[in-house]
Short mmCIF file of C-alpha atoms in Angstrom, two decimals:
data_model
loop_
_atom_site.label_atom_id
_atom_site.label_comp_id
_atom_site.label_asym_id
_atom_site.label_seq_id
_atom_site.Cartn_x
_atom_site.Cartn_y
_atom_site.Cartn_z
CA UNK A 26 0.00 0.00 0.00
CA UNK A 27 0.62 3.33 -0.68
CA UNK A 28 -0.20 6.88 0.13
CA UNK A 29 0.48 10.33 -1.03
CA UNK A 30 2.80 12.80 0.69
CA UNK A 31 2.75 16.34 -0.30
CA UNK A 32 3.88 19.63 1.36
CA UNK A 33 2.04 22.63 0.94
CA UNK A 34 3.92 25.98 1.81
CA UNK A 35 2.12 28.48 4.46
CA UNK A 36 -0.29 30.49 1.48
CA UNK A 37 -1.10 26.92 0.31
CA UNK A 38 1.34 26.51 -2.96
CA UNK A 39 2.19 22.72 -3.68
CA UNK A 40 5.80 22.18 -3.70
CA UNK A 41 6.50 18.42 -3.39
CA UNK A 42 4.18 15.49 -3.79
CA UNK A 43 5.72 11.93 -3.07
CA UNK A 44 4.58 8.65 -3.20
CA UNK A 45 5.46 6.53 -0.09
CA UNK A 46 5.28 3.22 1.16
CA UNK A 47 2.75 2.04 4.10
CA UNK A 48 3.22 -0.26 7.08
CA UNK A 49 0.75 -3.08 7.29
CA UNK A 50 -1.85 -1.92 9.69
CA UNK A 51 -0.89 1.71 9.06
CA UNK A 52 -3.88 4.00 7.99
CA UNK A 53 -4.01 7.61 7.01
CA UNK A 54 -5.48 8.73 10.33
CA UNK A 55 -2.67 7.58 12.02
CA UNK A 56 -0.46 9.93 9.97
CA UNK A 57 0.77 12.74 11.83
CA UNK A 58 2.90 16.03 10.41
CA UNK A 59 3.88 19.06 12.29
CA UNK A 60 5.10 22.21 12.22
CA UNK A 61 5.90 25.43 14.12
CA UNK A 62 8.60 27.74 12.36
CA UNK A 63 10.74 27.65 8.78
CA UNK A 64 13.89 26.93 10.98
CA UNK A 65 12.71 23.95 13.30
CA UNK A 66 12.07 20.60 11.65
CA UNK A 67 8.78 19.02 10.82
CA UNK A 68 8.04 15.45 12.01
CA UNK A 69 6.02 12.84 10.26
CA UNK A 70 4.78 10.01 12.28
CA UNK A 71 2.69 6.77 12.03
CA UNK A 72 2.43 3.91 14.16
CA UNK A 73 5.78 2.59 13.40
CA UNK A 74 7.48 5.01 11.71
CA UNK A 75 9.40 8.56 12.55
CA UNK A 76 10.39 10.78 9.75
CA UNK A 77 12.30 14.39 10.53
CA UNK A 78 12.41 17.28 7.49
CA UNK A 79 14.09 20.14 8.02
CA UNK A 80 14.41 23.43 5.51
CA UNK A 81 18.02 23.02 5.08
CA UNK A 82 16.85 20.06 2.97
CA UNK A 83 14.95 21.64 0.99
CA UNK A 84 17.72 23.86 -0.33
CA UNK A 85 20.14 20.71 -0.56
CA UNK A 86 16.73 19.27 -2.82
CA UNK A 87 16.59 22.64 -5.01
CA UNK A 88 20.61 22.72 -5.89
CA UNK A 89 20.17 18.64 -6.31
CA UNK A 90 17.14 19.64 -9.03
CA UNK A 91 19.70 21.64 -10.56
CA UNK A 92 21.97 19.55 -10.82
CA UNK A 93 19.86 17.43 -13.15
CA UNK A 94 18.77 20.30 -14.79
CA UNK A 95 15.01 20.16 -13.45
CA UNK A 96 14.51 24.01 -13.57
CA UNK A 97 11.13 24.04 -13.56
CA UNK A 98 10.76 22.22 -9.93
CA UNK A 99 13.45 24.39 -8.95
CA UNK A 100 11.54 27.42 -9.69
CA UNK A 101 8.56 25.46 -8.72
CA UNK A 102 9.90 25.38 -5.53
CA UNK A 103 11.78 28.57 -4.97
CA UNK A 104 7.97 30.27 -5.74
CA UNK A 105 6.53 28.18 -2.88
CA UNK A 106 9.05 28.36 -0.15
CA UNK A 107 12.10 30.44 -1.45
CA UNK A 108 10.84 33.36 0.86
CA UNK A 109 11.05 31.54 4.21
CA UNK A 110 14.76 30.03 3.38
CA UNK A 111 17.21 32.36 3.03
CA UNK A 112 19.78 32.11 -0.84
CA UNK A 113 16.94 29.84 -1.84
CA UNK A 114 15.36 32.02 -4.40
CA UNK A 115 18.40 33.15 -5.38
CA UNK A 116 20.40 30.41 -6.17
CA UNK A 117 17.80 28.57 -7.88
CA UNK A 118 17.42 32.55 -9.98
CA UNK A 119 21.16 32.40 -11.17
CA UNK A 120 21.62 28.61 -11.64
CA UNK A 121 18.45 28.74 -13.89
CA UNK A 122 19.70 31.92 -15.80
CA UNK A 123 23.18 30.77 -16.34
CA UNK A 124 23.29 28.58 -18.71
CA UNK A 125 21.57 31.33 -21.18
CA UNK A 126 23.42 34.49 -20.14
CA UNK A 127 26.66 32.34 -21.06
CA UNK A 128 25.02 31.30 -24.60
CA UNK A 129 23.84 34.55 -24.66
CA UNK A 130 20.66 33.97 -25.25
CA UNK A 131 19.63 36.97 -23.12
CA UNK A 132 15.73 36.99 -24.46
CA UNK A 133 15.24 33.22 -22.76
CA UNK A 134 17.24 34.26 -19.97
CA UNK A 135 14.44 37.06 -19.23
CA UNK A 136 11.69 35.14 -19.77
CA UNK A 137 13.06 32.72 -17.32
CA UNK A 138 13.40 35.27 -14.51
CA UNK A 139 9.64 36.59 -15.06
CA UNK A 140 8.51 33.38 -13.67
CA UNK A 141 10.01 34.29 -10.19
CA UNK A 142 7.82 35.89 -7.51
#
């Protein structure tokens, strides 16, 4: 069995849905997520299970989208959350841009930066 994960950011953007695995005898109700502030983690539990997130991940998660040149989920993502973690939004701005400003292609490179908040 499965079930759906996603994380919403505080005005209610989507920025990740996952698919993950479910104990036997787990159900959704006994699913639990928290959180208080951008800087302390979040904690998902179920009966026999204890995840921790924490928003340094999800900048390690936007430079690894990057990486495999996934710019839209990068942007995706620095939209969502960028404002509550600090370089997100920026790093995700000139690692999407750069690859055009060095081809020149200055027109793409602008219409890639009007699709940040």
């Amino acid at each position: 069995r499965r079930t759906s994960l996603r994380f919403y950011s505080n005005s209610g953007d989507l920025f990740h849905a996952v698919e993950v695995p479910m104990s036997r005898g787990a159900f959704h109700s006994h699913l639990h997520l928290a959180a208080a502030a951008p800087h302390l983690p979040m904690y998902l539990t179920g009966p026999r299970e204890f995840l921790v997130f924490q928003v340094r991940d999800l900048l390690e998660y936007a430079v690894q989208l990057l990486e495999e040149k996934r710019f839209d989920e990068a942007i995706r993502l620095a939209n969502s959350v960028g404002h509550g973690i600090e370089g997100l939004g920026h790093i995700v701005c000139i690692k999407s841009l750069g690859p055009d400003v060095q081809e020149g292609n200055y027109e793409r490179a602008c219409q890639i930066l009007q699709r940040f908040r």
